[in-house]
Amino acid sequence: AKKDTSAIFSVGKFLVKISSKAHANICQASYIPPKPGPIIDLTTGAKIHEHSGLWNYTIGQGARIPGLKEKTFVVRKDVEKNTIYIVSGRDNPLLRTRRIHVDKFSFIWTDTPPKEVYDASGYRAFVKVLHKMQPAQCTVFGSRGTDSVTIDFDEPLVGIAPGQVAVLYDTEGEWCLGCGAITDSIPLETQDVDCGP
């Protein structure tokens, strides 16, 4: 894990040392007003807690909810409902993504993307989504006449969410072919819960 940096601040007559992450949270709270909303257990539909803003949570990371016996993780964020959905356990299949969709994928060579992209069997490639991740093997399926692609991971990945950028590499993992923002991610298993309006 990356070592956190710290800063020293003067509070009255005292010097206070806090981490850079805590400093960022303090600064953020100064500019962004709280927007409370529910935290829902996706497997049961029960309200577990309340959050102060969606921006405080990242899909795939720990939810840090006090009072729970088992560690929980953020699996989904619903902007329209201002709701965070969580699941228990790091190995929960709902945290692992098997497929992503990119509506506007930009190939570097727009006139000659790999022809196999449009084959029924797809194009074998490597993809990176998270900054420090190793390129993951995948199969890419394109749709003629559109910029959309579907990427199936050989092994499901954790922490993948809409808005992140998928960067595609060739079959050897050496040449970058293009990229695009993820518009949808499909978990290893799906879970639909009626959580009310």
PDB file of C-alpha atoms in Angstrom:
ATOM      1  CA  ALA A   1       0.000   0.000   0.000  1.00  0.00           C
ATOM      2  CA  LYS A   2       1.114   3.528  -0.733  1.00  0.00           C
ATOM      3  CA  LYS A   3       2.487   5.286   2.328  1.00  0.00           C
ATOM      4  CA  ASP A   4       0.292   8.207   3.321  1.00  0.00           C
ATOM      5  CA  THR A   5       1.895  11.609   3.691  1.00  0.00           C
ATOM      6  CA  SER A   6       1.075  14.009   6.491  1.00  0.00           C
ATOM      7  CA  ALA A   7       0.940  17.722   7.155  1.00  0.00           C
ATOM      8  CA  ILE A   8       1.195  19.879  10.270  1.00  0.00           C
ATOM      9  CA  PHE A   9      -1.365  22.606  10.948  1.00  0.00           C
ATOM     10  CA  SER A  10      -1.627  25.269  13.592  1.00  0.00           C
ATOM     11  CA  VAL A  11      -4.831  25.186  15.648  1.00  0.00           C
ATOM     12  CA  GLY A  12      -4.682  27.989  18.186  1.00  0.00           C
ATOM     13  CA  LYS A  13      -1.591  27.363  20.306  1.00  0.00           C
ATOM     14  CA  PHE A  14      -1.274  23.740  19.208  1.00  0.00           C
ATOM     15  CA  LEU A  15       0.332  22.044  16.228  1.00  0.00           C
ATOM     16  CA  VAL A  16      -1.786  19.204  14.817  1.00  0.00           C
ATOM     17  CA  LYS A  17      -0.405  16.509  12.528  1.00  0.00           C
ATOM     18  CA  ILE A  18      -2.949  14.889  10.188  1.00  0.00           C
ATOM     19  CA  SER A  19      -2.692  12.632   7.151  1.00  0.00           C
ATOM     20  CA  SER A  20      -2.984  14.023   3.634  1.00  0.00           C
ATOM     21  CA  LYS A  21      -6.184  11.984   3.148  1.00  0.00           C
ATOM     22  CA  ALA A  22      -7.746  13.559   6.245  1.00  0.00           C
ATOM     23  CA  HIS A  23      -6.645  16.969   4.980  1.00  0.00           C
ATOM     24  CA  ALA A  24      -8.306  16.291   1.623  1.00  0.00           C
ATOM     25  CA  ASN A  25     -11.525  15.281   3.391  1.00  0.00           C
ATOM     26  CA  ILE A  26     -11.474  18.473   5.477  1.00  0.00           C
ATOM     27  CA  CYS A  27     -10.916  20.634   2.400  1.00  0.00           C
ATOM     28  CA  GLN A  28     -13.622  18.775   0.474  1.00  0.00           C
ATOM     29  CA  ALA A  29     -16.114  19.267   3.314  1.00  0.00           C
ATOM     30  CA  SER A  30     -15.375  23.011   3.202  1.00  0.00           C
ATOM     31  CA  TYR A  31     -16.529  23.278  -0.428  1.00  0.00           C
ATOM     32  CA  ILE A  32     -19.073  20.503  -0.956  1.00  0.00           C
ATOM     33  CA  PRO A  33     -22.138  20.557   1.285  1.00  0.00           C
ATOM     34  CA  PRO A  34     -23.256  17.186   2.696  1.00  0.00           C
ATOM     35  CA  LYS A  35     -25.931  15.332   0.741  1.00  0.00           C
ATOM     36  CA  PRO A  36     -27.148  12.525   3.031  1.00  0.00           C
ATOM     37  CA  GLY A  37     -28.626   9.368   1.597  1.00  0.00           C
ATOM     38  CA  PRO A  38     -29.164   5.710   2.462  1.00  0.00           C
ATOM     39  CA  ILE A  39     -26.624   2.887   2.462  1.00  0.00           C
ATOM     40  CA  ILE A  40     -28.429  -0.290   1.401  1.00  0.00           C
ATOM     41  CA  ASP A  41     -27.364  -3.923   1.726  1.00  0.00           C
ATOM     42  CA  LEU A  42     -27.784  -5.093  -1.875  1.00  0.00           C
ATOM     43  CA  THR A  43     -28.441  -8.716  -0.908  1.00  0.00           C
ATOM     44  CA  THR A  44     -31.251  -7.978   1.571  1.00  0.00           C
ATOM     45  CA  GLY A  45     -32.536  -4.541   0.562  1.00  0.00           C
ATOM     46  CA  ALA A  46     -32.219  -3.361   4.171  1.00  0.00           C
ATOM     47  CA  LYS A  47     -31.032   0.129   5.018  1.00  0.00           C
ATOM     48  CA  ILE A  48     -27.808  -0.288   7.007  1.00  0.00           C
ATOM     49  CA  HIS A  49     -26.608   3.263   7.552  1.00  0.00           C
ATOM     50  CA  GLU A  50     -26.625   6.750   6.067  1.00  0.00           C
ATOM     51  CA  HIS A  51     -23.884   8.448   4.053  1.00  0.00           C
ATOM     52  CA  SER A  52     -23.058  12.154   3.835  1.00  0.00           C
ATOM     53  CA  GLY A  53     -22.289  12.174   0.102  1.00  0.00           C
ATOM     54  CA  LEU A  54     -21.721   9.699  -2.739  1.00  0.00           C
ATOM     55  CA  TRP A  55     -18.294  11.223  -3.427  1.00  0.00           C
ATOM     56  CA  ASN A  56     -16.962   9.758  -0.175  1.00  0.00           C
ATOM     57  CA  TYR A  57     -17.273   6.188  -1.505  1.00  0.00           C
ATOM     58  CA  THR A  58     -15.501   4.241  -4.248  1.00  0.00           C
ATOM     59  CA  ILE A  59     -16.825   1.076  -5.851  1.00  0.00           C
ATOM     60  CA  GLY A  60     -14.830  -1.949  -4.729  1.00  0.00           C
ATOM     61  CA  GLN A  61     -13.463  -0.285  -1.600  1.00  0.00           C
ATOM     62  CA  GLY A  62     -14.419  -0.854   2.027  1.00  0.00           C
ATOM     63  CA  ALA A  63     -17.562   0.976   3.153  1.00  0.00           C
ATOM     64  CA  ARG A  64     -16.211   1.600   6.697  1.00  0.00           C
ATOM     65  CA  ILE A  65     -19.598   1.342   8.428  1.00  0.00           C
ATOM     66  CA  PRO A  66     -19.392   1.289  12.231  1.00  0.00           C
ATOM     67  CA  GLY A  67     -21.080  -1.442  14.241  1.00  0.00           C
ATOM     68  CA  LEU A  68     -21.070  -4.193  11.623  1.00  0.00           C
ATOM     69  CA  LYS A  69     -19.478  -7.543  12.463  1.00  0.00           C
ATOM     70  CA  GLU A  70     -18.432  -8.285   8.893  1.00  0.00           C
ATOM     71  CA  LYS A  71     -16.483  -5.952   6.620  1.00  0.00           C
ATOM     72  CA  THR A  72     -18.600  -4.462   3.837  1.00  0.00           C
ATOM     73  CA  PHE A  73     -17.701  -3.147   0.399  1.00  0.00           C
ATOM     74  CA  VAL A  74     -19.273  -0.654  -1.993  1.00  0.00           C
ATOM     75  CA  VAL A  75     -20.719  -2.480  -4.983  1.00  0.00           C
ATOM     76  CA  ARG A  76     -22.890   0.192  -6.611  1.00  0.00           C
ATOM     77  CA  LYS A  77     -23.674   3.908  -6.464  1.00  0.00           C
ATOM     78  CA  ASP A  78     -27.031   5.228  -7.685  1.00  0.00           C
ATOM     79  CA  VAL A  79     -26.711   8.946  -8.403  1.00  0.00           C
ATOM     80  CA  GLU A  80     -30.422   9.480  -9.108  1.00  0.00           C
ATOM     81  CA  LYS A  81     -31.487   7.890  -5.809  1.00  0.00           C
ATOM     82  CA  ASN A  82     -28.409   9.209  -3.952  1.00  0.00           C
ATOM     83  CA  THR A  83     -27.907   5.678  -2.658  1.00  0.00           C
ATOM     84  CA  ILE A  84     -24.868   3.545  -1.847  1.00  0.00           C
ATOM     85  CA  TYR A  85     -25.229  -0.247  -2.165  1.00  0.00           C
ATOM     86  CA  ILE A  86     -22.927  -2.537  -0.205  1.00  0.00           C
ATOM     87  CA  VAL A  87     -22.243  -6.259   0.146  1.00  0.00           C
ATOM     88  CA  SER A  88     -20.467  -8.258   2.838  1.00  0.00           C
ATOM     89  CA  GLY A  89     -17.137  -9.986   2.286  1.00  0.00           C
ATOM     90  CA  ARG A  90     -14.219  -9.202  -0.009  1.00  0.00           C
ATOM     91  CA  ASP A  91     -14.888 -12.368  -2.041  1.00  0.00           C
ATOM     92  CA  ASN A  92     -18.533 -11.582  -2.752  1.00  0.00           C
ATOM     93  CA  PRO A  93     -19.191 -12.350  -6.457  1.00  0.00           C
ATOM     94  CA  LEU A  94     -21.200  -9.123  -6.776  1.00  0.00           C
ATOM     95  CA  LEU A  95     -17.908  -7.222  -6.428  1.00  0.00           C
ATOM     96  CA  ARG A  96     -16.311  -8.964  -9.391  1.00  0.00           C
ATOM     97  CA  THR A  97     -16.954  -7.704 -12.917  1.00  0.00           C
ATOM     98  CA  ARG A  98     -16.980 -10.120 -15.848  1.00  0.00           C
ATOM     99  CA  ARG A  99     -17.961  -7.720 -18.672  1.00  0.00           C
ATOM    100  CA  ILE A 100     -17.926  -4.018 -19.468  1.00  0.00           C
ATOM    101  CA  HIS A 101     -19.531  -1.871 -22.178  1.00  0.00           C
ATOM    102  CA  VAL A 102     -17.930   1.215 -23.687  1.00  0.00           C
ATOM    103  CA  ASP A 103     -20.332   3.255 -25.829  1.00  0.00           C
ATOM    104  CA  LYS A 104     -17.709   5.587 -27.315  1.00  0.00           C
ATOM    105  CA  PHE A 105     -14.470   3.675 -27.722  1.00  0.00           C
ATOM    106  CA  SER A 106     -11.724   5.526 -29.630  1.00  0.00           C
ATOM    107  CA  PHE A 107      -9.289   3.372 -31.585  1.00  0.00           C
ATOM    108  CA  ILE A 108      -5.976   5.137 -32.234  1.00  0.00           C
ATOM    109  CA  TRP A 109      -6.120   3.984 -35.846  1.00  0.00           C
ATOM    110  CA  THR A 110      -9.774   4.778 -36.481  1.00  0.00           C
ATOM    111  CA  ASP A 111      -9.658   3.585 -40.096  1.00  0.00           C
ATOM    112  CA  THR A 112      -8.146   0.180 -39.306  1.00  0.00           C
ATOM    113  CA  PRO A 113      -9.220  -1.294 -35.952  1.00  0.00           C
ATOM    114  CA  PRO A 114      -8.427  -5.027 -35.671  1.00  0.00           C
ATOM    115  CA  LYS A 115     -10.854  -6.779 -38.022  1.00  0.00           C
ATOM    116  CA  GLU A 116     -11.346  -9.592 -35.484  1.00  0.00           C
ATOM    117  CA  VAL A 117     -13.216  -7.110 -33.272  1.00  0.00           C
ATOM    118  CA  TYR A 118     -16.205  -7.597 -35.568  1.00  0.00           C
ATOM    119  CA  ASP A 119     -15.960 -11.406 -35.716  1.00  0.00           C
ATOM    120  CA  ALA A 120     -18.338 -13.569 -33.711  1.00  0.00           C
ATOM    121  CA  SER A 121     -15.382 -14.926 -31.720  1.00  0.00           C
ATOM    122  CA  GLY A 122     -14.082 -11.414 -30.985  1.00  0.00           C
ATOM    123  CA  TYR A 123     -10.539 -10.059 -30.720  1.00  0.00           C
ATOM    124  CA  ARG A 124      -8.145 -11.396 -28.091  1.00  0.00           C
ATOM    125  CA  ALA A 125      -6.415  -8.528 -26.290  1.00  0.00           C
ATOM    126  CA  PHE A 126      -5.277  -7.061 -22.987  1.00  0.00           C
ATOM    127  CA  VAL A 127      -7.047  -4.317 -21.052  1.00  0.00           C
ATOM    128  CA  LYS A 128      -6.169  -2.001 -18.182  1.00  0.00           C
ATOM    129  CA  VAL A 129      -8.762  -0.137 -16.152  1.00  0.00           C
ATOM    130  CA  LEU A 130      -7.089   0.641 -12.842  1.00  0.00           C
ATOM    131  CA  HIS A 131      -3.841   2.635 -12.801  1.00  0.00           C
ATOM    132  CA  LYS A 132      -1.656   0.066 -11.054  1.00  0.00           C
ATOM    133  CA  MET A 133      -3.256  -3.118 -12.347  1.00  0.00           C
ATOM    134  CA  GLN A 134      -1.455  -5.585 -14.580  1.00  0.00           C
ATOM    135  CA  PRO A 135      -2.995  -5.807 -18.070  1.00  0.00           C
ATOM    136  CA  ALA A 136      -5.777  -8.395 -17.988  1.00  0.00           C
ATOM    137  CA  GLN A 137      -6.562 -10.794 -20.821  1.00  0.00           C
ATOM    138  CA  CYS A 138      -9.902 -10.228 -22.490  1.00  0.00           C
ATOM    139  CA  THR A 139     -11.990 -10.632 -25.625  1.00  0.00           C
ATOM    140  CA  VAL A 140     -13.304  -7.548 -27.412  1.00  0.00           C
ATOM    141  CA  PHE A 141     -16.504  -7.426 -29.454  1.00  0.00           C
ATOM    142  CA  GLY A 142     -17.318  -4.440 -31.633  1.00  0.00           C
ATOM    143  CA  SER A 143     -20.462  -3.305 -33.385  1.00  0.00           C
ATOM    144  CA  ARG A 144     -20.085  -2.209 -37.019  1.00  0.00           C
ATOM    145  CA  GLY A 145     -21.254   1.324 -37.682  1.00  0.00           C
ATOM    146  CA  THR A 146     -20.894   2.367 -34.034  1.00  0.00           C
ATOM    147  CA  ASP A 147     -18.084   3.246 -31.633  1.00  0.00           C
ATOM    148  CA  SER A 148     -19.316   0.810 -28.975  1.00  0.00           C
ATOM    149  CA  VAL A 149     -17.406  -2.236 -27.755  1.00  0.00           C
ATOM    150  CA  THR A 150     -18.046  -4.969 -25.224  1.00  0.00           C
ATOM    151  CA  ILE A 151     -15.065  -6.358 -23.316  1.00  0.00           C
ATOM    152  CA  ASP A 152     -15.242  -9.757 -21.608  1.00  0.00           C
ATOM    153  CA  PHE A 153     -12.563 -10.417 -18.993  1.00  0.00           C
ATOM    154  CA  ASP A 154     -10.964 -13.870 -18.851  1.00  0.00           C
ATOM    155  CA  GLU A 155     -10.906 -13.550 -15.067  1.00  0.00           C
ATOM    156  CA  PRO A 156     -13.448 -11.287 -13.284  1.00  0.00           C
ATOM    157  CA  LEU A 157     -11.955  -8.042 -11.919  1.00  0.00           C
ATOM    158  CA  VAL A 158     -12.718  -6.147  -8.699  1.00  0.00           C
ATOM    159  CA  GLY A 159     -13.264  -2.398  -8.414  1.00  0.00           C
ATOM    160  CA  ILE A 160     -14.501  -1.780 -11.960  1.00  0.00           C
ATOM    161  CA  ALA A 161     -17.122   0.953 -12.333  1.00  0.00           C
ATOM    162  CA  PRO A 162     -18.808   3.146 -14.961  1.00  0.00           C
ATOM    163  CA  GLY A 163     -16.806   6.308 -15.612  1.00  0.00           C
ATOM    164  CA  GLN A 164     -13.432   4.591 -15.387  1.00  0.00           C
ATOM    165  CA  VAL A 165     -11.389   4.414 -18.587  1.00  0.00           C
ATOM    166  CA  ALA A 166     -10.678   1.075 -20.263  1.00  0.00           C
ATOM    167  CA  VAL A 167      -7.365   1.073 -22.170  1.00  0.00           C
ATOM    168  CA  LEU A 168      -6.972  -1.673 -24.761  1.00  0.00           C
ATOM    169  CA  TYR A 169      -3.678  -3.290 -25.824  1.00  0.00           C
ATOM    170  CA  ASP A 170      -2.891  -5.708 -28.645  1.00  0.00           C
ATOM    171  CA  THR A 171      -2.690  -9.491 -28.334  1.00  0.00           C
ATOM    172  CA  GLU A 172       0.899  -9.220 -27.042  1.00  0.00           C
ATOM    173  CA  GLY A 173       0.042  -6.479 -24.548  1.00  0.00           C
ATOM    174  CA  GLU A 174       2.627  -4.120 -26.084  1.00  0.00           C
ATOM    175  CA  TRP A 175       0.792  -1.641 -28.329  1.00  0.00           C
ATOM    176  CA  CYS A 176      -2.018   0.594 -27.125  1.00  0.00           C
ATOM    177  CA  LEU A 177      -5.000   0.338 -29.463  1.00  0.00           C
ATOM    178  CA  GLY A 178      -7.285   2.928 -27.889  1.00  0.00           C
ATOM    179  CA  CYS A 179      -9.504   3.699 -24.935  1.00  0.00           C
ATOM    180  CA  GLY A 180     -12.944   4.770 -23.790  1.00  0.00           C
ATOM    181  CA  ALA A 181     -14.976   5.500 -20.676  1.00  0.00           C
ATOM    182  CA  ILE A 182     -16.898   2.540 -19.260  1.00  0.00           C
ATOM    183  CA  THR A 183     -20.644   3.086 -19.532  1.00  0.00           C
ATOM    184  CA  ASP A 184     -21.779  -0.145 -17.879  1.00  0.00           C
ATOM    185  CA  SER A 185     -20.227  -2.986 -15.879  1.00  0.00           C
ATOM    186  CA  ILE A 186     -21.740  -6.446 -15.474  1.00  0.00           C
ATOM    187  CA  PRO A 187     -20.917  -8.329 -12.243  1.00  0.00           C
ATOM    188  CA  LEU A 188     -20.089 -12.015 -12.044  1.00  0.00           C
ATOM    189  CA  GLU A 189     -23.518 -12.443 -10.467  1.00  0.00           C
ATOM    190  CA  THR A 190     -26.453 -10.076 -10.569  1.00  0.00           C
ATOM    191  CA  GLN A 191     -28.712  -9.094  -7.708  1.00  0.00           C
ATOM    192  CA  ASP A 192     -31.850  -7.016  -8.090  1.00  0.00           C
ATOM    193  CA  VAL A 193     -33.470  -5.735  -4.911  1.00  0.00           C
ATOM    194  CA  ASP A 194     -36.578  -3.596  -4.590  1.00  0.00           C
ATOM    195  CA  CYS A 195     -35.287  -0.856  -2.347  1.00  0.00           C
ATOM    196  CA  GLY A 196     -38.293   1.388  -2.629  1.00  0.00           C
ATOM    197  CA  PRO A 197     -38.684   4.672  -4.564  1.00  0.00           C
TER     198      PRO A 197
END
